[in-house]
PDB file of C-alpha atoms in Angstrom:
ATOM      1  CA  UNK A   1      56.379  32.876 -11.648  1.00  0.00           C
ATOM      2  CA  UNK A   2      55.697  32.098  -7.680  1.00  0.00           C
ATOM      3  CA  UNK A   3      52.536  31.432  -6.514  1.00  0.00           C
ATOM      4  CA  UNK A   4      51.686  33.544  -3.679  1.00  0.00           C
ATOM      5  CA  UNK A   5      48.926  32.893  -0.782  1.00  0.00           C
ATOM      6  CA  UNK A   6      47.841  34.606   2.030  1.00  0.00           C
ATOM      7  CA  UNK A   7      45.101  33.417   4.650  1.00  0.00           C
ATOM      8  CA  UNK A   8      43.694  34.321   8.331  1.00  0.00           C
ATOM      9  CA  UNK A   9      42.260  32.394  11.232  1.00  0.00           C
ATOM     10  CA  UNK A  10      40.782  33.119  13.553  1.00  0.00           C
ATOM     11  CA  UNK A  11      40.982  31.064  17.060  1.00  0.00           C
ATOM     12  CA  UNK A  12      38.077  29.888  18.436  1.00  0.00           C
ATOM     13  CA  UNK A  13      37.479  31.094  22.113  1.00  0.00           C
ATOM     14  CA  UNK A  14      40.202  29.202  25.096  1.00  0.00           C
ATOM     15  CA  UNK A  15      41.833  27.150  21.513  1.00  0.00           C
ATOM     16  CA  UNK A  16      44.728  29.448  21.292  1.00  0.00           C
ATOM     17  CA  UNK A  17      47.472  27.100  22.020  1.00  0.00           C
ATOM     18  CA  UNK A  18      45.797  24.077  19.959  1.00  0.00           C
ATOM     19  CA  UNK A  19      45.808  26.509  16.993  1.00  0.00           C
ATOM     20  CA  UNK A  20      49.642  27.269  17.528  1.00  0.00           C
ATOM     21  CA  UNK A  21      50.785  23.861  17.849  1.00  0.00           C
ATOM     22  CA  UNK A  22      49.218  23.111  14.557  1.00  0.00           C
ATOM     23  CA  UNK A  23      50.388  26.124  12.759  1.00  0.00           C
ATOM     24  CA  UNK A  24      53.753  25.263  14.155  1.00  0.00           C
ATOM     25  CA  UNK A  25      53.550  21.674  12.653  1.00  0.00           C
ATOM     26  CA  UNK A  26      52.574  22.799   9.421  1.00  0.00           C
ATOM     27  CA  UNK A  27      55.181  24.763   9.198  1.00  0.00           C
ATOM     28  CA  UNK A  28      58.197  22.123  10.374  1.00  0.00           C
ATOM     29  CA  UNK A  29      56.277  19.991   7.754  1.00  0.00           C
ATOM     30  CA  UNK A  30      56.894  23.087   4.880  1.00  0.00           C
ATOM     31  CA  UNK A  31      60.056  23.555   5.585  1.00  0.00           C
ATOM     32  CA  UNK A  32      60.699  20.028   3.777  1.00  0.00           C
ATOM     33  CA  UNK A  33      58.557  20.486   1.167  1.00  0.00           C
ATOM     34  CA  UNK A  34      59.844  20.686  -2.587  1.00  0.00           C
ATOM     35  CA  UNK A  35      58.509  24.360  -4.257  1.00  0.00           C
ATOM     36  CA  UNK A  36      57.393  25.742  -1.004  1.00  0.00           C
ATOM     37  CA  UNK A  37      60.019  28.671  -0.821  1.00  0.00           C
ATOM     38  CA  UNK A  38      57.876  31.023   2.281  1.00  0.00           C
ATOM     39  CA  UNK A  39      56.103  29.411   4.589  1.00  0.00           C
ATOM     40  CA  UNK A  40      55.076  32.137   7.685  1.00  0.00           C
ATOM     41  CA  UNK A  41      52.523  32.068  10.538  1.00  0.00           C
ATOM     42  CA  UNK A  42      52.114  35.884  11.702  1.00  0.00           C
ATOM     43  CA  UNK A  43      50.114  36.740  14.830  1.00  0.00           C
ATOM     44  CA  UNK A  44      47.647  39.079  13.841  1.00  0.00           C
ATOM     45  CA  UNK A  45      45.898  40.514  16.977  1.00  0.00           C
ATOM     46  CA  UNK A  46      44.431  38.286  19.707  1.00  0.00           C
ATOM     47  CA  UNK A  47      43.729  35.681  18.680  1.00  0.00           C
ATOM     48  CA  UNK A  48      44.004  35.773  14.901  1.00  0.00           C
ATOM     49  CA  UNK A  49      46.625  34.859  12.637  1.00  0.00           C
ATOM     50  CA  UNK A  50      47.665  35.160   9.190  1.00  0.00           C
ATOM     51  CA  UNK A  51      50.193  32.558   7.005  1.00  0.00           C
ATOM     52  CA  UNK A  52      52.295  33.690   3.886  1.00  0.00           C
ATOM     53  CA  UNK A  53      53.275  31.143   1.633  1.00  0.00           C
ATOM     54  CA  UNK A  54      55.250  31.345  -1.600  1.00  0.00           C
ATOM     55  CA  UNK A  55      55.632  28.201  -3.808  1.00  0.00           C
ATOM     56  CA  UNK A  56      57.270  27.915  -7.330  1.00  0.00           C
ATOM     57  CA  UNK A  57      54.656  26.130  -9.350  1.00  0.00           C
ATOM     58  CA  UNK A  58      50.751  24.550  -9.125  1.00  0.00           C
ATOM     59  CA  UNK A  59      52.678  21.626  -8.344  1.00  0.00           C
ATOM     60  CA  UNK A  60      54.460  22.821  -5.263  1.00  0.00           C
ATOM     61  CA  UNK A  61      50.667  23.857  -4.122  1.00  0.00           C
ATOM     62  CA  UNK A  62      49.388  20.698  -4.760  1.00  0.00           C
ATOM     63  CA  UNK A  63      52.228  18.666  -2.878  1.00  0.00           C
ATOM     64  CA  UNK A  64      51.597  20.745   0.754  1.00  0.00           C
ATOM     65  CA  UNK A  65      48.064  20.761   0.449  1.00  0.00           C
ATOM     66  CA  UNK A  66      48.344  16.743   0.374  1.00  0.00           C
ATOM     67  CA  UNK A  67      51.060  16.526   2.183  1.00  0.00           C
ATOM     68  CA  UNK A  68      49.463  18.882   4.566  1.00  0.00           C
ATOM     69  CA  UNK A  69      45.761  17.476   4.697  1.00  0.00           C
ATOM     70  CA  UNK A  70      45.161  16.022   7.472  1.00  0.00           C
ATOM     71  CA  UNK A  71      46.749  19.011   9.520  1.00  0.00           C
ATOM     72  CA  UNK A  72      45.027  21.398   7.796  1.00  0.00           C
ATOM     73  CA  UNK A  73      41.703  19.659   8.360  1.00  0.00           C
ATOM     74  CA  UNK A  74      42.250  19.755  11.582  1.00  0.00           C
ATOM     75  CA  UNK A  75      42.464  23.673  11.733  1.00  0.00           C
ATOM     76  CA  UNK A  76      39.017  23.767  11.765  1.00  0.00           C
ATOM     77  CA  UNK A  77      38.652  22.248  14.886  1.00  0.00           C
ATOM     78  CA  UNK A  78      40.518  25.368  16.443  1.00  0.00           C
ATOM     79  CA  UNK A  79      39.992  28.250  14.224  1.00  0.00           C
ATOM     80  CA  UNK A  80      37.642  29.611  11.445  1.00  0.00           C
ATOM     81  CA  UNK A  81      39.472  30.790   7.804  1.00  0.00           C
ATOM     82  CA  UNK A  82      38.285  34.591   7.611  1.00  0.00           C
TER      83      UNK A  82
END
């Protein structure tokens, strides 16, 4: 049974591109990542965006969201999760 997850950002005002240069990161880092089978940043209106991932297992999760700490900490430099 897959795991699905869906999220949205927001971009803080004038941090557009900083936001898409980390999306796009996170998702060259997925694309290695054993279990992760969808990994998707959407644009979602100006300014917002929404990500679709798909993994196998718990364990799948578990491996991007270390693997994928300190990037994602960093989204909240640029964006807010809404």
């Amino acid at each position: 049974m897959s795991i699905f997850v869906r999220a949205r950002f927001d971009a803080h005002d004038q941090q557009t591109a900083e936001f898409e240069e980390l999306t796009l990161a996170l998702q060259e880092q997925a694309k290695d990542e054993p279990g992760t089978l969808t990994y998707r940043w959407f644009a979602a209106g100006a300014g917002s965006y929404l990500v679709i991932e798909e993994y196998t297992d718990d364990e799948a999760v578990a491996v991007h969201q270390e693997r994928a700490a300190e990037l994602l900490e960093r989204t909240g430099q640029f964006a807010d999760l809404t």
